[in-house]
PDB file of C-alpha atoms in Angstrom:
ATOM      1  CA  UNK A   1      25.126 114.568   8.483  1.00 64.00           C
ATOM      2  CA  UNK A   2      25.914 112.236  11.101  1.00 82.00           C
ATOM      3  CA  UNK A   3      28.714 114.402  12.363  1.00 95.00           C
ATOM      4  CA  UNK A   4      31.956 112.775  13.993  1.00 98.00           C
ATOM      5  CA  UNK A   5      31.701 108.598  14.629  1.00 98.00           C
ATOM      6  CA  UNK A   6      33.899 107.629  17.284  1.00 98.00           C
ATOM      7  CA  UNK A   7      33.966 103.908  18.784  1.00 97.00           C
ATOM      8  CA  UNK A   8      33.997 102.407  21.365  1.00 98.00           C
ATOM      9  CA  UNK A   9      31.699 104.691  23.782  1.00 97.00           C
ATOM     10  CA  UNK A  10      33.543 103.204  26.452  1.00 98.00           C
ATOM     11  CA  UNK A  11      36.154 101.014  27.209  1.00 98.00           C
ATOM     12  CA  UNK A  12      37.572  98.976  30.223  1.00 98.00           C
ATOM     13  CA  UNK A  13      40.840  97.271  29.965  1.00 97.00           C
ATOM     14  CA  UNK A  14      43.402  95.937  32.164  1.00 97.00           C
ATOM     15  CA  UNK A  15      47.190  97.355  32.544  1.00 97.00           C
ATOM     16  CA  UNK A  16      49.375  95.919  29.429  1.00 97.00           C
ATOM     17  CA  UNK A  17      46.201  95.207  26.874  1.00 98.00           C
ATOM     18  CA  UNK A  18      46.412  96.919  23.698  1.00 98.00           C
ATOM     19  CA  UNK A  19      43.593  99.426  23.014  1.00 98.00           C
ATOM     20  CA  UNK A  20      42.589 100.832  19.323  1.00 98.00           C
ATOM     21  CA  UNK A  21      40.012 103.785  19.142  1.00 98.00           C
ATOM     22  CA  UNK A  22      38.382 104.480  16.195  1.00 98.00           C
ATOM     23  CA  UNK A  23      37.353 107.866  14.500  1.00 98.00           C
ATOM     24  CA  UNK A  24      35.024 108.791  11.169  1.00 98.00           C
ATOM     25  CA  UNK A  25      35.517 112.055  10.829  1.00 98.00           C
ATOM     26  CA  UNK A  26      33.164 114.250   8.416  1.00 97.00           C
ATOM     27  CA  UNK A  27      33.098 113.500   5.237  1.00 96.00           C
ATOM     28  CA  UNK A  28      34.965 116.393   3.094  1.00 94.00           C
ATOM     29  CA  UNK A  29      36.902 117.476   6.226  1.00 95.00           C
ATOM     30  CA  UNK A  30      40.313 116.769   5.405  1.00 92.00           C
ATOM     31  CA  UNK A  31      41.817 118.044   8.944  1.00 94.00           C
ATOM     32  CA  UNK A  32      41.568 115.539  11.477  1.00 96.00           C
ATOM     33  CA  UNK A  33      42.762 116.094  15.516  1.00 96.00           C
ATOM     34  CA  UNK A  34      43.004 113.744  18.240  1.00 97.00           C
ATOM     35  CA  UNK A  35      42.801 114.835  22.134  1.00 97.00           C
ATOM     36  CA  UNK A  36      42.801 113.531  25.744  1.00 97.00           C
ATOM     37  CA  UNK A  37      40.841 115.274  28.187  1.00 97.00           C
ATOM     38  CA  UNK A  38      41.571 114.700  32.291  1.00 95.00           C
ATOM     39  CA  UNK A  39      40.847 116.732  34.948  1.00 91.00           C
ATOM     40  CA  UNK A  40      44.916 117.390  35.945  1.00 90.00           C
ATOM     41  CA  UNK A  41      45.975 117.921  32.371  1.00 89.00           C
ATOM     42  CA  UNK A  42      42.833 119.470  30.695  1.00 91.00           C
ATOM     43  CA  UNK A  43      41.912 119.032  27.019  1.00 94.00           C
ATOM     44  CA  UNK A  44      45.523 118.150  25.035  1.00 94.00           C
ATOM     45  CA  UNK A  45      46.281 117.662  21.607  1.00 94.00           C
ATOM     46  CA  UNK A  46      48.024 114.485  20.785  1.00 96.00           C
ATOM     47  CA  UNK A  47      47.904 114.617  16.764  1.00 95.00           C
ATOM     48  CA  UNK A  48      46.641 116.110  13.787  1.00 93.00           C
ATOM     49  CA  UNK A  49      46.528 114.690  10.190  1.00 95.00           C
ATOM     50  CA  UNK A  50      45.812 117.159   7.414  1.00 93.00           C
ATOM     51  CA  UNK A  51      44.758 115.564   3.855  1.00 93.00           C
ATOM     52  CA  UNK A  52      45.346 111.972   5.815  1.00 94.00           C
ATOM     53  CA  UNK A  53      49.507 113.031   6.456  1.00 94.00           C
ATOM     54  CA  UNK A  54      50.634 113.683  10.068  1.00 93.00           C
ATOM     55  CA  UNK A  55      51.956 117.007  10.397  1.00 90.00           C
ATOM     56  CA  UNK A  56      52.427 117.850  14.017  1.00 88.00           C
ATOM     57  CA  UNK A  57      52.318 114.247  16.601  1.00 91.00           C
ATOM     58  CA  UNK A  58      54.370 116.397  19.486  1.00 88.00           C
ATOM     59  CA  UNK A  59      51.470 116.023  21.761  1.00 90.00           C
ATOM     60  CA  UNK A  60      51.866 111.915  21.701  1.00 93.00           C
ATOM     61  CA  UNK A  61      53.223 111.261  24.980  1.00 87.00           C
ATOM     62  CA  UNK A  62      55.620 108.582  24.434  1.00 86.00           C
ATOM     63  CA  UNK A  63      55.715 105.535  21.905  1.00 91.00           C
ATOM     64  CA  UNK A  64      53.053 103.529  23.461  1.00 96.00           C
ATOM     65  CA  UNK A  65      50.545 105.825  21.435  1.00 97.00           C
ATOM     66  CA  UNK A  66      50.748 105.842  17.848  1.00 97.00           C
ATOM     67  CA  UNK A  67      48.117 107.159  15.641  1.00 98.00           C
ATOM     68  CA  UNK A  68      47.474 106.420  11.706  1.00 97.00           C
ATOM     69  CA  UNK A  69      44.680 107.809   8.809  1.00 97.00           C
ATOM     70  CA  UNK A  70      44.592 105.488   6.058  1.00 97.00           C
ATOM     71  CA  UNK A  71      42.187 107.462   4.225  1.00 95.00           C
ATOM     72  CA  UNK A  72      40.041 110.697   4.187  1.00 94.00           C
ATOM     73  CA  UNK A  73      37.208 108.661   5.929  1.00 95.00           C
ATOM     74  CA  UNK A  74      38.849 106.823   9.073  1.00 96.00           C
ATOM     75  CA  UNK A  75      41.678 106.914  12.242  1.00 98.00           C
ATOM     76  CA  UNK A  76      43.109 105.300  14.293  1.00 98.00           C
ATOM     77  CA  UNK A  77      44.610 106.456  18.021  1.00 98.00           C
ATOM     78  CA  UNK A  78      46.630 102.687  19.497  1.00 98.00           C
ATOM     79  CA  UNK A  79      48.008 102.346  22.890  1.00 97.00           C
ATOM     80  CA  UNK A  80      49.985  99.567  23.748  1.00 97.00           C
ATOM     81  CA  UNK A  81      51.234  98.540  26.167  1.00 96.00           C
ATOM     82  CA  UNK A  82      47.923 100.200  28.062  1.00 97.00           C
ATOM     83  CA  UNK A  83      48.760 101.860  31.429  1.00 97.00           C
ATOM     84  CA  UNK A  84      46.509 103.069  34.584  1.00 97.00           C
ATOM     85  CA  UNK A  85      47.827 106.910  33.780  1.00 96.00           C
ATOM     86  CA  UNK A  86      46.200 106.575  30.289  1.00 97.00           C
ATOM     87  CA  UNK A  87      42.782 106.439  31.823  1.00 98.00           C
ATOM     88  CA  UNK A  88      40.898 109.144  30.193  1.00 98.00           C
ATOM     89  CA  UNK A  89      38.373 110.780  27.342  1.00 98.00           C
ATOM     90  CA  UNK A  90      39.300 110.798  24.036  1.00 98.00           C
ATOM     91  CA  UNK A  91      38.006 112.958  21.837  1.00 98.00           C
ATOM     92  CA  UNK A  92      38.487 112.863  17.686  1.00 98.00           C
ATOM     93  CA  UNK A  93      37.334 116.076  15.763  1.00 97.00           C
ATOM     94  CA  UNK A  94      37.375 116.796  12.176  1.00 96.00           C
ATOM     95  CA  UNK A  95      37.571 120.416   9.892  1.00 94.00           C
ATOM     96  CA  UNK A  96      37.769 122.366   6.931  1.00 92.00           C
ATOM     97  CA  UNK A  97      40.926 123.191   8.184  1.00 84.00           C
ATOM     98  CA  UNK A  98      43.084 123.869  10.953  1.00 77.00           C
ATOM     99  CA  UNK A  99      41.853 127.526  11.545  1.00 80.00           C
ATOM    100  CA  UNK A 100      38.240 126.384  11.043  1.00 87.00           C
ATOM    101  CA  UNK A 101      35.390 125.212  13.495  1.00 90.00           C
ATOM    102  CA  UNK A 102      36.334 121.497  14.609  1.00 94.00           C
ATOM    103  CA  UNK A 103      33.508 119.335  15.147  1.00 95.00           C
ATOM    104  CA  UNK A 104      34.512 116.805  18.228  1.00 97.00           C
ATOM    105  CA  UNK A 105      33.240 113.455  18.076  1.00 98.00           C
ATOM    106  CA  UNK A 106      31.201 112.111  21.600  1.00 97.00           C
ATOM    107  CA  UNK A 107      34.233 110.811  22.890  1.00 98.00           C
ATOM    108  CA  UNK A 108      35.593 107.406  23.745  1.00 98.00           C
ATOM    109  CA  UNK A 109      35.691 106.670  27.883  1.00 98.00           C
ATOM    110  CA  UNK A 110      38.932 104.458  28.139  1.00 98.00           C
ATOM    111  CA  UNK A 111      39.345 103.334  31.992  1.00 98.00           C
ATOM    112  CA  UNK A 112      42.457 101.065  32.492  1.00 98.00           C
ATOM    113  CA  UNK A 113      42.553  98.873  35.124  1.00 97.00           C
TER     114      UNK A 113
ATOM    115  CA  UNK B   1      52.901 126.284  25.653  1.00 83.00           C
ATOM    116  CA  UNK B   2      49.602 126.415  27.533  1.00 91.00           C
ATOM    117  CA  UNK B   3      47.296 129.529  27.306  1.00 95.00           C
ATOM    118  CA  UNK B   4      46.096 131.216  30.819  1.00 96.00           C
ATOM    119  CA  UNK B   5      42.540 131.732  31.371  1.00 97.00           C
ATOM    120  CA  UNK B   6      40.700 133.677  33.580  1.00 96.00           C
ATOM    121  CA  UNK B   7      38.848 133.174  35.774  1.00 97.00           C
ATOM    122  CA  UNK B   8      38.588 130.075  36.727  1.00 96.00           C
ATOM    123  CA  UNK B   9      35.208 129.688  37.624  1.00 97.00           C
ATOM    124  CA  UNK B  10      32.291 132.108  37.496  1.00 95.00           C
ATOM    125  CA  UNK B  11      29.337 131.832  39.326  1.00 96.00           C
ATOM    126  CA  UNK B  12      26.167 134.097  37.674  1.00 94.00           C
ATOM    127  CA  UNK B  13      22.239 135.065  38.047  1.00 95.00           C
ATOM    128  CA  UNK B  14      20.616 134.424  34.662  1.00 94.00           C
ATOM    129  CA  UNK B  15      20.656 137.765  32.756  1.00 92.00           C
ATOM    130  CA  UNK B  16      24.036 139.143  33.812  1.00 93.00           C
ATOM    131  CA  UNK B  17      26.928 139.549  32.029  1.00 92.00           C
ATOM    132  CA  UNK B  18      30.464 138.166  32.131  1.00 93.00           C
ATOM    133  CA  UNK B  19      34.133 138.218  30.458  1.00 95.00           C
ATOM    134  CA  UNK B  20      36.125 135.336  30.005  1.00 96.00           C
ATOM    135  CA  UNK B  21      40.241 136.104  29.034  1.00 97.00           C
ATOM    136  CA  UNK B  22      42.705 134.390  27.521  1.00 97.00           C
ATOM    137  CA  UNK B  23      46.222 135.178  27.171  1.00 96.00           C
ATOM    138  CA  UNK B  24      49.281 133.626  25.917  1.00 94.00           C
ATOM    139  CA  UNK B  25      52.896 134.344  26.305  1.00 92.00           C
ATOM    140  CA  UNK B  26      53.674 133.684  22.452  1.00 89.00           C
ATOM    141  CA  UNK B  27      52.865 135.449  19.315  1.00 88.00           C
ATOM    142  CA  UNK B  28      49.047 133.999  18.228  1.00 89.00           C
ATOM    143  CA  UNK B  29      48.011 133.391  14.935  1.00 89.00           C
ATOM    144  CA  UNK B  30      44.257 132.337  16.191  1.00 90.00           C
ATOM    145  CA  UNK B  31      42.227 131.755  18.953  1.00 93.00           C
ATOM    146  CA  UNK B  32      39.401 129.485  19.274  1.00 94.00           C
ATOM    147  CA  UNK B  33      36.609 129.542  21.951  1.00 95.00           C
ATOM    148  CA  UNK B  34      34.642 126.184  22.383  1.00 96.00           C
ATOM    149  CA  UNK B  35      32.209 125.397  25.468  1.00 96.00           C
ATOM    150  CA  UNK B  36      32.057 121.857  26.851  1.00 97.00           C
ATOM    151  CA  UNK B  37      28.597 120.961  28.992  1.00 96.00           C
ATOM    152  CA  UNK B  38      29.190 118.153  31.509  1.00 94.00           C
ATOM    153  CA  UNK B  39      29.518 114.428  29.584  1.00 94.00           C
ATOM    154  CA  UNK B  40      29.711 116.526  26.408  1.00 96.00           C
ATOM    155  CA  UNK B  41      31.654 117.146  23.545  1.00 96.00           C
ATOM    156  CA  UNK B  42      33.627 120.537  23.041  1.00 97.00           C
ATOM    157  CA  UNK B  43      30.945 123.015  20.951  1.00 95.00           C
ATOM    158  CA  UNK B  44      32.621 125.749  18.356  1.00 93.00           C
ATOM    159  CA  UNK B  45      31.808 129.296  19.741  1.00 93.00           C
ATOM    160  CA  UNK B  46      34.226 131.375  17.438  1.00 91.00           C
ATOM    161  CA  UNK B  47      37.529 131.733  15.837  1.00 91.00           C
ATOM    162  CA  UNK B  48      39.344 135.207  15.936  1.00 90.00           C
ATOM    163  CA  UNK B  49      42.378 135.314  13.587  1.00 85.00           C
ATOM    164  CA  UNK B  50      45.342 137.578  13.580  1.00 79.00           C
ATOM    165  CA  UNK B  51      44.215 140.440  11.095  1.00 75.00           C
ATOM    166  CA  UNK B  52      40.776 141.041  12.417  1.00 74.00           C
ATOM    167  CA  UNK B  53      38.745 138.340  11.203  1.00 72.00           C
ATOM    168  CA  UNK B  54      36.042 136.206  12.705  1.00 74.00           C
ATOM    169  CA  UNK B  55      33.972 133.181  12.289  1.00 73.00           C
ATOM    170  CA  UNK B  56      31.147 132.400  14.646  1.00 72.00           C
ATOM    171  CA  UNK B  57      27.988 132.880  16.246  1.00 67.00           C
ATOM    172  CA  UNK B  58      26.061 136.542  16.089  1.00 61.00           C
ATOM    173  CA  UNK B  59      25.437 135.633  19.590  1.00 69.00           C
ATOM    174  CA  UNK B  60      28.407 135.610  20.720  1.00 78.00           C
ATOM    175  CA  UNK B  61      30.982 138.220  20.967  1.00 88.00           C
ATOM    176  CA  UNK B  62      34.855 138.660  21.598  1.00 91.00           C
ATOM    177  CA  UNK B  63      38.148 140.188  20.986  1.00 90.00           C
ATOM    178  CA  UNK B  64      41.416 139.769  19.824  1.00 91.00           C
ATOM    179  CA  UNK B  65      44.650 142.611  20.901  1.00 89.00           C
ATOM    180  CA  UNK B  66      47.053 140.754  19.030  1.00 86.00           C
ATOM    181  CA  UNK B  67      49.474 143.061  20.880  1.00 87.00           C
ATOM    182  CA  UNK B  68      49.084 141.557  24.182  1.00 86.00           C
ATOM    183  CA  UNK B  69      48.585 138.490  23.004  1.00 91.00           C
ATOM    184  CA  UNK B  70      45.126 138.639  24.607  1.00 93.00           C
ATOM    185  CA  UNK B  71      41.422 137.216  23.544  1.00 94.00           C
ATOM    186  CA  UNK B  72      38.196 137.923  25.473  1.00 94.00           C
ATOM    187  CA  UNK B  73      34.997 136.089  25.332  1.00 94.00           C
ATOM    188  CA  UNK B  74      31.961 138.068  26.290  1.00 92.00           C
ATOM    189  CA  UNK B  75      28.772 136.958  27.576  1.00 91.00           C
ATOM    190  CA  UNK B  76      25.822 139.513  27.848  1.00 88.00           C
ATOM    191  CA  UNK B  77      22.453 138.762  29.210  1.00 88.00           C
ATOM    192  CA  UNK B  78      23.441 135.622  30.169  1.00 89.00           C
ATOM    193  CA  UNK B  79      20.886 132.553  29.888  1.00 90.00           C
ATOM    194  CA  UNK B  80      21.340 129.098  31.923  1.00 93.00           C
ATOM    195  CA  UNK B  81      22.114 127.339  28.836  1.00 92.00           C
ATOM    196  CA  UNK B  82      25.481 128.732  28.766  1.00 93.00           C
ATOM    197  CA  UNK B  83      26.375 127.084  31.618  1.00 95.00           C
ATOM    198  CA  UNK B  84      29.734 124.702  31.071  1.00 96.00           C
ATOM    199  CA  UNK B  85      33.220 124.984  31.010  1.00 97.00           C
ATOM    200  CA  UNK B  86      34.782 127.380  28.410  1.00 97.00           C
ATOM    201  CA  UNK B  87      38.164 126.600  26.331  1.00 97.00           C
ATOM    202  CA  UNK B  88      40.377 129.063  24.736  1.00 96.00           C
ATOM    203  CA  UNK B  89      42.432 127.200  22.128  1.00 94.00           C
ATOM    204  CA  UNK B  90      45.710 129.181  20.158  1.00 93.00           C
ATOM    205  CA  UNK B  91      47.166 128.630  17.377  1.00 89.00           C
ATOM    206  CA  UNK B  92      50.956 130.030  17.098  1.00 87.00           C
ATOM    207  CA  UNK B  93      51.622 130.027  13.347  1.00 80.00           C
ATOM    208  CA  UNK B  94      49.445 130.545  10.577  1.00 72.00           C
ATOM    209  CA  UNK B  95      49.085 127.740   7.440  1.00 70.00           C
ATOM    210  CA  UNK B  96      48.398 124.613   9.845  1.00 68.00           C
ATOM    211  CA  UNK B  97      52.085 124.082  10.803  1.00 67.00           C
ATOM    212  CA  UNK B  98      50.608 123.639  14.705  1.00 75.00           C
ATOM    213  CA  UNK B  99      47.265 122.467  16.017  1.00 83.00           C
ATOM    214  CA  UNK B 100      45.446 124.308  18.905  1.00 89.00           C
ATOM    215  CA  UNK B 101      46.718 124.324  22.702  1.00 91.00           C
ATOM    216  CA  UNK B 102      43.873 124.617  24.825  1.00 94.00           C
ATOM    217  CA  UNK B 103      43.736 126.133  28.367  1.00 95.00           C
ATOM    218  CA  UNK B 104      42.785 124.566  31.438  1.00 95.00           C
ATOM    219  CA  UNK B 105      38.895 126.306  31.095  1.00 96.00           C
ATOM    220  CA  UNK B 106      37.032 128.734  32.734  1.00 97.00           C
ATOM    221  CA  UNK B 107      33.862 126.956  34.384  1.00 97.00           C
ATOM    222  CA  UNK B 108      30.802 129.414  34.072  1.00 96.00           C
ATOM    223  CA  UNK B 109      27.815 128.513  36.490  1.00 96.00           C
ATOM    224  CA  UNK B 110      24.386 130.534  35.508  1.00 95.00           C
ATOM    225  CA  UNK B 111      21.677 130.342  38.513  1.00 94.00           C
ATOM    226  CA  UNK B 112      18.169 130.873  37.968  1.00 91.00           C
TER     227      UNK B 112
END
């Protein structure tokens, strides 16, 4: 199993750019969770999808993030208009379940400039 | 609403032992422990849910007073591999209503 895809690795982008990160999660996990990870505001959760339908999105921090999971297989986490402030790790994991071990994808490094 | 942990760092020998808490203000349903190594991803250590029941690792052991709203994560004999940060996450209500709030880590240094 190849575990939880995310891409890009890493990605540099100037203030106002759009940015799209991109999750696989594991296939037959149908509970899917997206988090940002700084140093001030430790590891938080922005969404989580369950059988591809949003069911809690509190943890988006305003509407330049929006997040969508066409299917059981792939995600999306959008930021646009970027900002400096949104300069961190962002980390995908998938489950069973929501009471369940999540697996956390390697993380995409977003730096804006 | 974040959950406390304590401490915040912990600084070891290899082979002794330590205890990492977490507590919440609110009612828990669950709590999670991951540990994340420097440039890593979080790792699954265990889930203890409200009831008594756990998933995880037989290395790894921990409890749950669902009382005081209170998990500890204990570490015997330590090794240098367990060296990271540590992560309590809670879950408030039951049925996947919420997702997990993590707190702010507990960093756990083992020394040769």
């Amino acid at each position: 199993d190849a575990g939880v895809i995310q891409s890009p690795r890493h990605e540099v982008t100037e203030m106002g750019q759009e940015v799209t990160l991109r999750c696989k999660p594991i296939s037959g996990h149908n509970s899917l969770f997206w988090y940002r990870q700084t140093m001030m505001r430790g590891l938080e959760l922005l969404i989580y999808f369950n059988n591809n339908v949003p069911i809690d999105d509190s943890g988006m921090p305003e509407d330049r993030f929006s997040a969508k999971m066409p299917n059981a297989s792939f995600s999306t986490l959008k930021i646009q208009p970027s900002e400096p402030r949104d300069s961190a790790v962002y980390f995908c994991a998938s489950s069973v379940g929501i009471s369940y071990e999540q697996y956390f994808g390697p993380g995409t490094r977003l730096t804006v400039t | 609403q974040q959950p406390v942990q304590s401490p915040q760092a912990v600084i070891l020998r290899e082979g002794e032992d330590a205890v990492i808490n977490c507590s919440s203000s609110k009612a828990l349903y669950s709590v999670h422990w991951y540990r994340q190594k420097h440039g890593e991803a979080p790792v699954f250590l265990m889930i203890l849910l409200k009831g008594g029941e756990q998933k995880g690792h037989e290395k790894i052991s921990a409890s749950f007073n669902e009382k005081k709203q209170q998990s500890s994560l204990y570490l015997t004999a330590s090794q240098l591999s367990y060296s990271g940060t540590y992560f309590c996450g809670t879950e408030y209500s039951g049925g996947g209503a919420d997702g997990l709030t993590f707190g702010k880590g507990t960093h756990l240094i083992i020394q040769p």
